[in-house]
Amino acid sequence: ATRAAMAGEAAAAVAIAAAAASAGGDSQEECDPACSFTRLIPQLVPWFQWPELRRVSLTRKSSSCEVVHTVHRRYLTDGSSGIRGRLERLGRRLNGAQAAQARGSPEALAVVQGDLLVLKQSAFILAQNCENYADLFEHVGFTIGDDLDQVATAVLDAIERVQSFQDAVNRLLEAAKA
């Protein structure tokens, strides 16, 4: 199945969860692993766009709690899909661009320009994602109680790392223009 079809299926799951939440209410006020939809959230989070993720987090307190924990585990801790893992891969690409720029050949400089464009766009997307994580945590982070400090610290650390990476890309762009 295509990503668009899966996203459509995820949007349908959001609609069903919203209808179920409005019909049945939320009997459990804590993270409720017994809730069938709540148990699906870790598998659905990667397929949701930000509006759907926000809607899911607003359907039930247990959903909010699971969304916050899932985003933290998936994107803000060490792992290949997390911010840190993506920055490591982008950092290797940045190092390659620096080496190619140091060679100075016309072919190498052309490759550097393309790589820098991709790196700049990738850093922008990671920064936007961090802003979205922070916004999500600001609105529904209270649902995780005392764990909020750890989650907030992780998103601030990710924002700092992305900003440092953006600065490195911008320095290389300036060097390429000179």
mmCIF file with all atom_site columns, C-alpha atoms in Angstrom, residues 34-121:
data_model
loop_
_atom_site.group_PDB
_atom_site.id
_atom_site.type_symbol
_atom_site.label_atom_id
_atom_site.label_alt_id
_atom_site.label_comp_id
_atom_site.label_asym_id
_atom_site.label_entity_id
_atom_site.label_seq_id
_atom_site.pdbx_PDB_ins_code
_atom_site.Cartn_x
_atom_site.Cartn_y
_atom_site.Cartn_z
_atom_site.occupancy
_atom_site.B_iso_or_equiv
_atom_site.pdbx_formal_charge
_atom_site.auth_seq_id
_atom_site.auth_comp_id
_atom_site.auth_asym_id
_atom_site.auth_atom_id
_atom_site.pdbx_PDB_model_num
ATOM 1  C CA . ALA A 1 34  ? -6.663 -1.542 27.875  1.00 0.00 ? 34  ALA A CA 1
ATOM 2  C CA . CYS A 1 35  ? -8.178 0.986  25.453  1.00 0.00 ? 35  CYS A CA 1
ATOM 3  C CA . SER A 1 36  ? -7.929 -0.638 22.025  1.00 0.00 ? 36  SER A CA 1
ATOM 4  C CA . PHE A 1 37  ? -7.323 2.620  20.192  1.00 0.00 ? 37  PHE A CA 1
ATOM 5  C CA . THR A 1 38  ? -4.736 3.761  22.719  1.00 0.00 ? 38  THR A CA 1
ATOM 6  C CA . ARG A 1 39  ? -2.828 0.521  22.119  1.00 0.00 ? 39  ARG A CA 1
ATOM 7  C CA . LEU A 1 40  ? -2.707 1.341  18.388  1.00 0.00 ? 40  LEU A CA 1
ATOM 8  C CA . ILE A 1 41  ? -1.247 4.810  18.824  1.00 0.00 ? 41  ILE A CA 1
ATOM 9  C CA . PRO A 1 42  ? 2.447  3.755  18.758  1.00 0.00 ? 42  PRO A CA 1
ATOM 10 C CA . GLN A 1 43  ? 1.886  2.123  15.346  1.00 0.00 ? 43  GLN A CA 1
ATOM 11 C CA . LEU A 1 44  ? -0.191 5.026  14.024  1.00 0.00 ? 44  LEU A CA 1
ATOM 12 C CA . VAL A 1 45  ? 1.967  7.972  15.110  1.00 0.00 ? 45  VAL A CA 1
ATOM 13 C CA . PRO A 1 46  ? 4.474  7.637  12.219  1.00 0.00 ? 46  PRO A CA 1
ATOM 14 C CA . TRP A 1 47  ? 1.613  7.797  9.697   1.00 0.00 ? 47  TRP A CA 1
ATOM 15 C CA . PHE A 1 48  ? -0.152 10.826 11.139  1.00 0.00 ? 48  PHE A CA 1
ATOM 16 C CA . GLN A 1 49  ? 0.347  14.320 9.833   1.00 0.00 ? 49  GLN A CA 1
ATOM 17 C CA . TRP A 1 50  ? 0.479  16.987 12.551  1.00 0.00 ? 50  TRP A CA 1
ATOM 18 C CA . PRO A 1 51  ? -3.235 17.935 12.374  1.00 0.00 ? 51  PRO A CA 1
ATOM 19 C CA . GLU A 1 52  ? -4.264 14.289 12.833  1.00 0.00 ? 52  GLU A CA 1
ATOM 20 C CA . LEU A 1 53  ? -1.764 13.794 15.636  1.00 0.00 ? 53  LEU A CA 1
ATOM 21 C CA . ARG A 1 54  ? -3.177 16.830 17.405  1.00 0.00 ? 54  ARG A CA 1
ATOM 22 C CA . ARG A 1 55  ? -6.749 15.567 16.949  1.00 0.00 ? 55  ARG A CA 1
ATOM 23 C CA . VAL A 1 56  ? -5.836 12.159 18.348  1.00 0.00 ? 56  VAL A CA 1
ATOM 24 C CA . SER A 1 57  ? -4.136 13.746 21.336  1.00 0.00 ? 57  SER A CA 1
ATOM 25 C CA . LEU A 1 58  ? -7.282 15.744 22.072  1.00 0.00 ? 58  LEU A CA 1
ATOM 26 C CA . THR A 1 59  ? -9.735 12.804 21.908  1.00 0.00 ? 59  THR A CA 1
ATOM 27 C CA . ARG A 1 60  ? -8.970 11.271 25.322  1.00 0.00 ? 60  ARG A CA 1
ATOM 28 C CA . LYS A 1 61  ? -6.560 11.847 28.130  1.00 0.00 ? 61  LYS A CA 1
ATOM 29 C CA . SER A 1 62  ? -5.240 8.326  27.675  1.00 0.00 ? 62  SER A CA 1
ATOM 30 C CA . SER A 1 63  ? -4.647 9.050  23.981  1.00 0.00 ? 63  SER A CA 1
ATOM 31 C CA . SER A 1 64  ? -2.818 12.271 24.850  1.00 0.00 ? 64  SER A CA 1
ATOM 32 C CA . CYS A 1 65  ? -0.635 10.425 27.299  1.00 0.00 ? 65  CYS A CA 1
ATOM 33 C CA . GLU A 1 66  ? 0.221  7.721  24.766  1.00 0.00 ? 66  GLU A CA 1
ATOM 34 C CA . VAL A 1 67  ? 0.895  10.230 21.968  1.00 0.00 ? 67  VAL A CA 1
ATOM 35 C CA . VAL A 1 68  ? 3.310  12.205 24.162  1.00 0.00 ? 68  VAL A CA 1
ATOM 36 C CA . HIS A 1 69  ? 5.124  9.056  25.308  1.00 0.00 ? 69  HIS A CA 1
ATOM 37 C CA . THR A 1 70  ? 5.264  7.669  21.758  1.00 0.00 ? 70  THR A CA 1
ATOM 38 C CA . VAL A 1 71  ? 6.626  10.897 20.266  1.00 0.00 ? 71  VAL A CA 1
ATOM 39 C CA . HIS A 1 72  ? 9.222  11.046 23.020  1.00 0.00 ? 72  HIS A CA 1
ATOM 40 C CA . ARG A 1 73  ? 10.296 7.402  22.602  1.00 0.00 ? 73  ARG A CA 1
ATOM 41 C CA . ARG A 1 74  ? 10.280 7.458  18.816  1.00 0.00 ? 74  ARG A CA 1
ATOM 42 C CA . TYR A 1 75  ? 11.732 10.865 17.991  1.00 0.00 ? 75  TYR A CA 1
ATOM 43 C CA . LEU A 1 76  ? 13.506 12.272 21.039  1.00 0.00 ? 76  LEU A CA 1
ATOM 44 C CA . THR A 1 77  ? 15.497 9.332  22.337  1.00 0.00 ? 77  THR A CA 1
ATOM 45 C CA . ASP A 1 78  ? 18.416 7.550  20.723  1.00 0.00 ? 78  ASP A CA 1
ATOM 46 C CA . GLY A 1 79  ? 17.340 5.590  17.687  1.00 0.00 ? 79  GLY A CA 1
ATOM 47 C CA . SER A 1 80  ? 17.535 5.648  13.933  1.00 0.00 ? 80  SER A CA 1
ATOM 48 C CA . SER A 1 81  ? 14.183 7.418  13.508  1.00 0.00 ? 81  SER A CA 1
ATOM 49 C CA . GLY A 1 82  ? 14.915 9.998  16.201  1.00 0.00 ? 82  GLY A CA 1
ATOM 50 C CA . ILE A 1 83  ? 16.305 13.491 15.826  1.00 0.00 ? 83  ILE A CA 1
ATOM 51 C CA . ARG A 1 84  ? 19.729 12.411 17.071  1.00 0.00 ? 84  ARG A CA 1
ATOM 52 C CA . GLY A 1 85  ? 19.962 9.516  14.581  1.00 0.00 ? 85  GLY A CA 1
ATOM 53 C CA . ARG A 1 86  ? 18.882 11.708 11.689  1.00 0.00 ? 86  ARG A CA 1
ATOM 54 C CA . LEU A 1 87  ? 21.388 14.388 12.666  1.00 0.00 ? 87  LEU A CA 1
ATOM 55 C CA . GLU A 1 88  ? 24.169 11.790 12.775  1.00 0.00 ? 88  GLU A CA 1
ATOM 56 C CA . ARG A 1 89  ? 23.356 10.676 9.220   1.00 0.00 ? 89  ARG A CA 1
ATOM 57 C CA . LEU A 1 90  ? 23.085 14.275 8.041   1.00 0.00 ? 90  LEU A CA 1
ATOM 58 C CA . GLY A 1 91  ? 26.358 15.046 9.829   1.00 0.00 ? 91  GLY A CA 1
ATOM 59 C CA . ARG A 1 92  ? 28.133 12.385 7.787   1.00 0.00 ? 92  ARG A CA 1
ATOM 60 C CA . ARG A 1 93  ? 26.711 13.973 4.647   1.00 0.00 ? 93  ARG A CA 1
ATOM 61 C CA . LEU A 1 94  ? 27.877 17.395 5.853   1.00 0.00 ? 94  LEU A CA 1
ATOM 62 C CA . ASN A 1 95  ? 31.374 15.998 6.439   1.00 0.00 ? 95  ASN A CA 1
ATOM 63 C CA . GLY A 1 96  ? 31.370 14.628 2.891   1.00 0.00 ? 96  GLY A CA 1
ATOM 64 C CA . ALA A 1 97  ? 30.322 18.027 1.557   1.00 0.00 ? 97  ALA A CA 1
ATOM 65 C CA . GLN A 1 98  ? 33.144 19.693 3.508   1.00 0.00 ? 98  GLN A CA 1
ATOM 66 C CA . ALA A 1 99  ? 35.659 17.222 2.084   1.00 0.00 ? 99  ALA A CA 1
ATOM 67 C CA . ALA A 1 100 ? 34.342 17.743 -1.453  1.00 0.00 ? 100 ALA A CA 1
ATOM 68 C CA . GLN A 1 101 ? 34.502 21.504 -1.017  1.00 0.00 ? 101 GLN A CA 1
ATOM 69 C CA . ALA A 1 102 ? 38.096 21.227 0.184   1.00 0.00 ? 102 ALA A CA 1
ATOM 70 C CA . ARG A 1 103 ? 39.007 19.409 -3.056  1.00 0.00 ? 103 ARG A CA 1
ATOM 71 C CA . GLY A 1 104 ? 37.856 22.449 -4.984  1.00 0.00 ? 104 GLY A CA 1
ATOM 72 C CA . SER A 1 105 ? 37.302 20.779 -8.351  1.00 0.00 ? 105 SER A CA 1
ATOM 73 C CA . PRO A 1 106 ? 34.329 22.083 -10.381 1.00 0.00 ? 106 PRO A CA 1
ATOM 74 C CA . GLU A 1 107 ? 32.594 18.695 -10.196 1.00 0.00 ? 107 GLU A CA 1
ATOM 75 C CA . ALA A 1 108 ? 33.078 18.493 -6.438  1.00 0.00 ? 108 ALA A CA 1
ATOM 76 C CA . LEU A 1 109 ? 31.783 22.040 -5.965  1.00 0.00 ? 109 LEU A CA 1
ATOM 77 C CA . ALA A 1 110 ? 28.648 21.205 -7.985  1.00 0.00 ? 110 ALA A CA 1
ATOM 78 C CA . VAL A 1 111 ? 28.017 18.183 -5.757  1.00 0.00 ? 111 VAL A CA 1
ATOM 79 C CA . VAL A 1 112 ? 28.578 20.349 -2.670  1.00 0.00 ? 112 VAL A CA 1
ATOM 80 C CA . GLN A 1 113 ? 25.933 22.846 -3.790  1.00 0.00 ? 113 GLN A CA 1
ATOM 81 C CA . GLY A 1 114 ? 23.364 20.081 -4.205  1.00 0.00 ? 114 GLY A CA 1
ATOM 82 C CA . ASP A 1 115 ? 24.273 18.468 -0.886  1.00 0.00 ? 115 ASP A CA 1
ATOM 83 C CA . LEU A 1 116 ? 24.093 21.793 0.939   1.00 0.00 ? 116 LEU A CA 1
ATOM 84 C CA . LEU A 1 117 ? 20.622 22.455 -0.426  1.00 0.00 ? 117 LEU A CA 1
ATOM 85 C CA . VAL A 1 118 ? 19.445 19.038 0.792   1.00 0.00 ? 118 VAL A CA 1
ATOM 86 C CA . LEU A 1 119 ? 21.129 19.540 4.178   1.00 0.00 ? 119 LEU A CA 1
ATOM 87 C CA . LYS A 1 120 ? 19.586 22.976 4.633   1.00 0.00 ? 120 LYS A CA 1
ATOM 88 C CA . GLN A 1 121 ? 16.104 21.671 3.795   1.00 0.00 ? 121 GLN A CA 1
#
